[in-house]
Amino acid sequence: MANRKPVFAINWNEVEALVAGMHDNPHHILGMHETTDGVYINAYFPGAKKVVAVKKATGECFELVSDRVPGFFYVKVEQECPFVYYYEVTNGEEQKKKIIDPYVFEAVIDPIDISRFHDGVHYEIFEKLGAHPCTMDGVKGVLFAVWAPHAARVSVVGNFNEWNGKLHTMRRIEYSGIFELFIPEIECGELYKYEIMTRDGNSFMKPDPYANCTELRPGTASRIVDLSYEWKHQDSYNRLLNDKGEMPMNIYEVHLGSFKRPKDGKEFFNYREIAKELADYVKEMGYTHVELLPIMEHENDSSWGYQTSCFYAPSSRYGEPSDFMYFVDYLHSKGIGVICDWVPSQFPMTEGGLARFDGEPLFEPVDDRRSINPRWGTYIFDYGRKEVRNYLISNAIYWISKYHIDGIRMDSIASMLYLDYGKAYGDWIPNEYGGNENLDAISFIKEMNSVLKERFPNCMLIAEEESGWPMMTEDVSLGGMGFDYKWNVSWMKNLLKYMSYDPLYRKYEHKMLTGSLVDAYSEKYILEFSHNEVIGDKGSIVDQMPGGYEEKFSNLRLLYGYMMMHPGKKLLFMGQEFAQFKSFSESDEMDWDLLQFDAHSILRGYVKALNHLYKQEPALYEADQDVNGFEWINENAANESVISFVRKTDKPEDTLLVVCNFTPVKHAKYKVGVPESGTYKEVFCSDEECFGGDGSKNTKAIVSKRSACDNRKNSITIQLAPLSMSIFKIEK
């Protein structure tokens, strides 16, 4: 039993404040209190007919009275020391209920927790804030804690108290802005929210910012859940992560709700069901990783998850946290890495999220010129506030430590880095030096990446940053931002634009094709054709190719082939491996019916062959970060729109010679310089009949001749199909 300071009488002003819902420290008046003339037991049960305190050790009963303020009951037990008790409460319908008093338990969050949180370095704060099933003084229940420094009062509400904010008022922990309450005998599965009263007397309900689970949309309540899970394959994938720069990485980007849908009328497969469907497909296709569009809870389907409402909860659309743990565990058992998109750049303005959480700006800056992102109609995090930084860094740690994910792809970093991102003149405030850089965000990213790399050195940190901010993948200690990889957005945009031109005019834009190699090693890149390229009015990638039906597919095979041969890791959005025509939205399922048509089925077979070739050939991934792993043979044949180059490792037998023809012109005898003399065999051609081409393949081995070409002493003469890629390897 908690020790309390003696009091001499009930403070009826406090009682009136409690009944009015204005008290922020109910433990001071409710519960058991030792006084100079005995022990008082005080309780608040509005609508109760009878309240009895039962001494647990003996069963002795003490009936409480309510003779002054309706709903407030009390009894003085003379000549007694504090003892353990519970209530028997009888309502107006003569129904009796046993209740353990929540106001006899001491605070759990201690001064060290509070100090570290306010300093922004309590990286396991999710273990303290939120709703946690636990046992206190031998009593099972749930500990609730929330940060709401501007609130006048905070209560826990749910079905267990008929959503009445006067019944479970939380204790304000002094000098912390944190409210806490242990409620006995609440079980997992219960819905809850926090009722927050502002300083001006208005009250509203908010879901828990640290909730581990939520109810299914459109509801926004938080759900109490147990995060325990017995991992079976937690180490099976770690061996692949020991040296990220040397491993093949070919990522299949997926929106879980759109990959496949059940035929039995259910809206979605759950995490456990989709795990097998996805893992089998990814394994067959030869991908090494999946990247999930945000699976953190979000209210708005059309946001694809990029407007997160609850950062600590997997979306309830697909099940509970343990189901998502199973999902990750299962994919690891198949040797497939799991990367999750994460959005530390914004959050929605809706009532069901972090916006104006305690009635005032809290997670967002006070000034709208700093807090609002007009491009998406969302709020920007206050990266200068230590508690907010702590919230985000802890969130990243939470997903890695609790769910064992292998990587985090951070969305829209540019919107964080620039104060004027998407804003008109006068709608933003310069930094202290007069510039447009968000110094707080820069500092936050560096701190976050430093902490994550120290704790999880094998977890991949990936940036989507389109502005060209320098040194994104350089170590923080060397002045960089600390990411492992960066999406090569400029490569993607330039290549798609180049491929959209009529092939007859591509020669005038040849540098758009070859220019990416100028800075291919300035960052550690992932080459991506992501969901961003197939949403809205863009159509699918095949839609962006010129020409008729067959020519579109020839261009697409060439595009994918060049991507796989280009230095950098790879990413392709689901459905583009078989040329899904339509644009995507979250309400869509992948159009699997397209595979009944030969062109789409054959293209998927081509991508599958490319993927497996990529994993089989060390030259395509081992030297991705080494300038010596790539060498031009000829990048200047603009008139023919042909390029040739080699990919290599430190082993000569691994060397690949790649020749790409970006026009619909066939070359019966095309001369290409080779890195050394020998016999060359074509090991892959995008124009094979099995891939939908006309079969213009070099079927016989070709012996090089001592005939100068492309500034090389030796050369080979090959047949080069229109709109094709050919790969040769020297026979040893």
JSON list of N, CA and C in Angstrom, two decimals, residues 17-50:
[
{"chain": "A", "resi": 17, "resn": "ALA", "atom": "N", "xyz": [-13.85, 20.36, -7.73]},
{"chain": "A", "resi": 17, "resn": "ALA", "atom": "CA", "xyz": [-13.06, 20.40, -8.96]},
{"chain": "A", "resi": 17, "resn": "ALA", "atom": "C", "xyz": [-13.05, 19.03, -9.63]},
{"chain": "A", "resi": 18, "resn": "LEU", "atom": "N", "xyz": [-12.95, 17.97, -8.81]},
{"chain": "A", "resi": 18, "resn": "LEU", "atom": "CA", "xyz": [-12.95, 16.61, -9.35]},
{"chain": "A", "resi": 18, "resn": "LEU", "atom": "C", "xyz": [-14.27, 16.32, -10.06]},
{"chain": "A", "resi": 19, "resn": "VAL", "atom": "N", "xyz": [-15.38, 16.63, -9.42]},
{"chain": "A", "resi": 19, "resn": "VAL", "atom": "CA", "xyz": [-16.70, 16.37, -9.97]},
{"chain": "A", "resi": 19, "resn": "VAL", "atom": "C", "xyz": [-16.94, 17.19, -11.24]},
{"chain": "A", "resi": 20, "resn": "ALA", "atom": "N", "xyz": [-16.36, 18.39, -11.26]},
{"chain": "A", "resi": 20, "resn": "ALA", "atom": "CA", "xyz": [-16.50, 19.25, -12.44]},
{"chain": "A", "resi": 20, "resn": "ALA", "atom": "C", "xyz": [-15.57, 18.85, -13.57]},
{"chain": "A", "resi": 21, "resn": "GLY", "atom": "N", "xyz": [-14.71, 17.86, -13.30]},
{"chain": "A", "resi": 21, "resn": "GLY", "atom": "CA", "xyz": [-13.76, 17.42, -14.33]},
{"chain": "A", "resi": 21, "resn": "GLY", "atom": "C", "xyz": [-12.60, 18.36, -14.51]},
{"chain": "A", "resi": 22, "resn": "MET", "atom": "N", "xyz": [-12.23, 19.08, -13.46]},
{"chain": "A", "resi": 22, "resn": "MET", "atom": "CA", "xyz": [-11.17, 20.09, -13.56]},
{"chain": "A", "resi": 22, "resn": "MET", "atom": "C", "xyz": [-9.93, 19.72, -12.73]},
{"chain": "A", "resi": 23, "resn": "HIS", "atom": "N", "xyz": [-9.91, 18.55, -12.13]},
{"chain": "A", "resi": 23, "resn": "HIS", "atom": "CA", "xyz": [-8.81, 18.17, -11.24]},
{"chain": "A", "resi": 23, "resn": "HIS", "atom": "C", "xyz": [-7.74, 17.43, -12.04]},
{"chain": "A", "resi": 24, "resn": "ASP", "atom": "N", "xyz": [-6.47, 17.80, -11.86]},
{"chain": "A", "resi": 24, "resn": "ASP", "atom": "CA", "xyz": [-5.41, 17.14, -12.61]},
{"chain": "A", "resi": 24, "resn": "ASP", "atom": "C", "xyz": [-4.54, 16.25, -11.72]},
{"chain": "A", "resi": 25, "resn": "ASN", "atom": "N", "xyz": [-4.93, 16.06, -10.46]},
{"chain": "A", "resi": 25, "resn": "ASN", "atom": "CA", "xyz": [-4.20, 15.16, -9.58]},
{"chain": "A", "resi": 25, "resn": "ASN", "atom": "C", "xyz": [-5.19, 14.44, -8.65]},
{"chain": "A", "resi": 26, "resn": "PRO", "atom": "N", "xyz": [-6.03, 13.58, -9.19]},
{"chain": "A", "resi": 26, "resn": "PRO", "atom": "CA", "xyz": [-7.09, 12.95, -8.39]},
{"chain": "A", "resi": 26, "resn": "PRO", "atom": "C", "xyz": [-6.55, 12.06, -7.27]},
{"chain": "A", "resi": 27, "resn": "HIS", "atom": "N", "xyz": [-5.30, 11.59, -7.41]},
{"chain": "A", "resi": 27, "resn": "HIS", "atom": "CA", "xyz": [-4.73, 10.76, -6.35]},
{"chain": "A", "resi": 27, "resn": "HIS", "atom": "C", "xyz": [-4.63, 11.53, -5.03]},
{"chain": "A", "resi": 28, "resn": "HIS", "atom": "N", "xyz": [-4.63, 12.85, -5.11]},
{"chain": "A", "resi": 28, "resn": "HIS", "atom": "CA", "xyz": [-4.52, 13.66, -3.90]},
{"chain": "A", "resi": 28, "resn": "HIS", "atom": "C", "xyz": [-5.77, 13.61, -3.05]},
{"chain": "A", "resi": 29, "resn": "ILE", "atom": "N", "xyz": [-6.90, 13.29, -3.68]},
{"chain": "A", "resi": 29, "resn": "ILE", "atom": "CA", "xyz": [-8.17, 13.29, -2.95]},
{"chain": "A", "resi": 29, "resn": "ILE", "atom": "C", "xyz": [-8.81, 11.90, -2.91]},
{"chain": "A", "resi": 30, "resn": "LEU", "atom": "N", "xyz": [-8.63, 11.10, -4.00]},
{"chain": "A", "resi": 30, "resn": "LEU", "atom": "CA", "xyz": [-9.24, 9.78, -4.07]},
{"chain": "A", "resi": 30, "resn": "LEU", "atom": "C", "xyz": [-8.32, 8.72, -3.51]},
{"chain": "A", "resi": 31, "resn": "GLY", "atom": "N", "xyz": [-8.87, 7.57, -3.18]},
{"chain": "A", "resi": 31, "resn": "GLY", "atom": "CA", "xyz": [-8.09, 6.48, -2.64]},
{"chain": "A", "resi": 31, "resn": "GLY", "atom": "C", "xyz": [-8.10, 6.48, -1.13]},
{"chain": "A", "resi": 32, "resn": "MET", "atom": "N", "xyz": [-7.09, 5.83, -0.55]},
{"chain": "A", "resi": 32, "resn": "MET", "atom": "CA", "xyz": [-6.99, 5.75, 0.91]},
{"chain": "A", "resi": 32, "resn": "MET", "atom": "C", "xyz": [-5.97, 6.77, 1.40]},
{"chain": "A", "resi": 33, "resn": "HIS", "atom": "N", "xyz": [-6.34, 7.52, 2.47]},
{"chain": "A", "resi": 33, "resn": "HIS", "atom": "CA", "xyz": [-5.47, 8.55, 3.03]},
{"chain": "A", "resi": 33, "resn": "HIS", "atom": "C", "xyz": [-5.42, 8.41, 4.54]},
{"chain": "A", "resi": 34, "resn": "GLU", "atom": "N", "xyz": [-4.23, 8.34, 5.08]},
{"chain": "A", "resi": 34, "resn": "GLU", "atom": "CA", "xyz": [-4.04, 8.28, 6.52]},
{"chain": "A", "resi": 34, "resn": "GLU", "atom": "C", "xyz": [-4.08, 9.69, 7.10]},
{"chain": "A", "resi": 35, "resn": "THR", "atom": "N", "xyz": [-4.92, 9.90, 8.11]},
{"chain": "A", "resi": 35, "resn": "THR", "atom": "CA", "xyz": [-5.05, 11.21, 8.73]},
{"chain": "A", "resi": 35, "resn": "THR", "atom": "C", "xyz": [-4.71, 11.08, 10.21]},
{"chain": "A", "resi": 36, "resn": "THR", "atom": "N", "xyz": [-4.78, 12.21, 10.89]},
{"chain": "A", "resi": 36, "resn": "THR", "atom": "CA", "xyz": [-4.44, 12.21, 12.31]},
{"chain": "A", "resi": 36, "resn": "THR", "atom": "C", "xyz": [-5.47, 11.49, 13.16]},
{"chain": "A", "resi": 37, "resn": "ASP", "atom": "N", "xyz": [-6.70, 11.33, 12.63]},
{"chain": "A", "resi": 37, "resn": "ASP", "atom": "CA", "xyz": [-7.73, 10.67, 13.43]},
{"chain": "A", "resi": 37, "resn": "ASP", "atom": "C", "xyz": [-8.27, 9.40, 12.78]},
{"chain": "A", "resi": 38, "resn": "GLY", "atom": "N", "xyz": [-7.46, 8.83, 11.89]},
{"chain": "A", "resi": 38, "resn": "GLY", "atom": "CA", "xyz": [-7.88, 7.58, 11.27]},
{"chain": "A", "resi": 38, "resn": "GLY", "atom": "C", "xyz": [-7.56, 7.55, 9.78]},
{"chain": "A", "resi": 39, "resn": "VAL", "atom": "N", "xyz": [-8.13, 6.59, 9.10]},
{"chain": "A", "resi": 39, "resn": "VAL", "atom": "CA", "xyz": [-7.92, 6.41, 7.67]},
{"chain": "A", "resi": 39, "resn": "VAL", "atom": "C", "xyz": [-9.20, 6.75, 6.93]},
{"chain": "A", "resi": 40, "resn": "TYR", "atom": "N", "xyz": [-9.07, 7.61, 5.90]},
{"chain": "A", "resi": 40, "resn": "TYR", "atom": "CA", "xyz": [-10.20, 7.95, 5.04]},
{"chain": "A", "resi": 40, "resn": "TYR", "atom": "C", "xyz": [-10.08, 7.16, 3.73]},
{"chain": "A", "resi": 41, "resn": "ILE", "atom": "N", "xyz": [-11.19, 6.68, 3.24]},
{"chain": "A", "resi": 41, "resn": "ILE", "atom": "CA", "xyz": [-11.27, 6.10, 1.90]},
{"chain": "A", "resi": 41, "resn": "ILE", "atom": "C", "xyz": [-12.26, 6.94, 1.11]},
{"chain": "A", "resi": 42, "resn": "ASN", "atom": "N", "xyz": [-11.77, 7.54, 0.03]},
{"chain": "A", "resi": 42, "resn": "ASN", "atom": "CA", "xyz": [-12.59, 8.43, -0.80]},
{"chain": "A", "resi": 42, "resn": "ASN", "atom": "C", "xyz": [-12.74, 7.85, -2.20]},
{"chain": "A", "resi": 43, "resn": "ALA", "atom": "N", "xyz": [-13.91, 7.94, -2.75]},
{"chain": "A", "resi": 43, "resn": "ALA", "atom": "CA", "xyz": [-14.17, 7.39, -4.09]},
{"chain": "A", "resi": 43, "resn": "ALA", "atom": "C", "xyz": [-15.16, 8.28, -4.83]},
{"chain": "A", "resi": 44, "resn": "TYR", "atom": "N", "xyz": [-15.08, 8.19, -6.15]},
{"chain": "A", "resi": 44, "resn": "TYR", "atom": "CA", "xyz": [-16.02, 8.95, -6.99]},
{"chain": "A", "resi": 44, "resn": "TYR", "atom": "C", "xyz": [-16.70, 7.97, -7.94]},
{"chain": "A", "resi": 45, "resn": "PHE", "atom": "N", "xyz": [-17.99, 7.72, -7.71]},
{"chain": "A", "resi": 45, "resn": "PHE", "atom": "CA", "xyz": [-18.77, 6.83, -8.55]},
{"chain": "A", "resi": 45, "resn": "PHE", "atom": "C", "xyz": [-20.11, 7.49, -8.85]},
{"chain": "A", "resi": 46, "resn": "PRO", "atom": "N", "xyz": [-20.17, 8.38, -9.83]},
{"chain": "A", "resi": 46, "resn": "PRO", "atom": "CA", "xyz": [-21.44, 9.04, -10.14]},
{"chain": "A", "resi": 46, "resn": "PRO", "atom": "C", "xyz": [-22.50, 8.01, -10.55]},
{"chain": "A", "resi": 47, "resn": "GLY", "atom": "N", "xyz": [-23.68, 8.18, -9.99]},
{"chain": "A", "resi": 47, "resn": "GLY", "atom": "CA", "xyz": [-24.78, 7.27, -10.30]},
{"chain": "A", "resi": 47, "resn": "GLY", "atom": "C", "xyz": [-24.83, 6.04, -9.44]},
{"chain": "A", "resi": 48, "resn": "ALA", "atom": "N", "xyz": [-23.83, 5.82, -8.57]},
{"chain": "A", "resi": 48, "resn": "ALA", "atom": "CA", "xyz": [-23.83, 4.63, -7.72]},
{"chain": "A", "resi": 48, "resn": "ALA", "atom": "C", "xyz": [-24.85, 4.78, -6.59]},
{"chain": "A", "resi": 49, "resn": "LYS", "atom": "N", "xyz": [-25.48, 3.69, -6.23]},
{"chain": "A", "resi": 49, "resn": "LYS", "atom": "CA", "xyz": [-26.44, 3.69, -5.12]},
{"chain": "A", "resi": 49, "resn": "LYS", "atom": "C", "xyz": [-25.76, 3.35, -3.80]},
{"chain": "A", "resi": 50, "resn": "LYS", "atom": "N", "xyz": [-24.76, 2.46, -3.88]},
{"chain": "A", "resi": 50, "resn": "LYS", "atom": "CA", "xyz": [-24.09, 2.03, -2.66]},
{"chain": "A", "resi": 50, "resn": "LYS", "atom": "C", "xyz": [-22.64, 1.69, -2.99]}
]
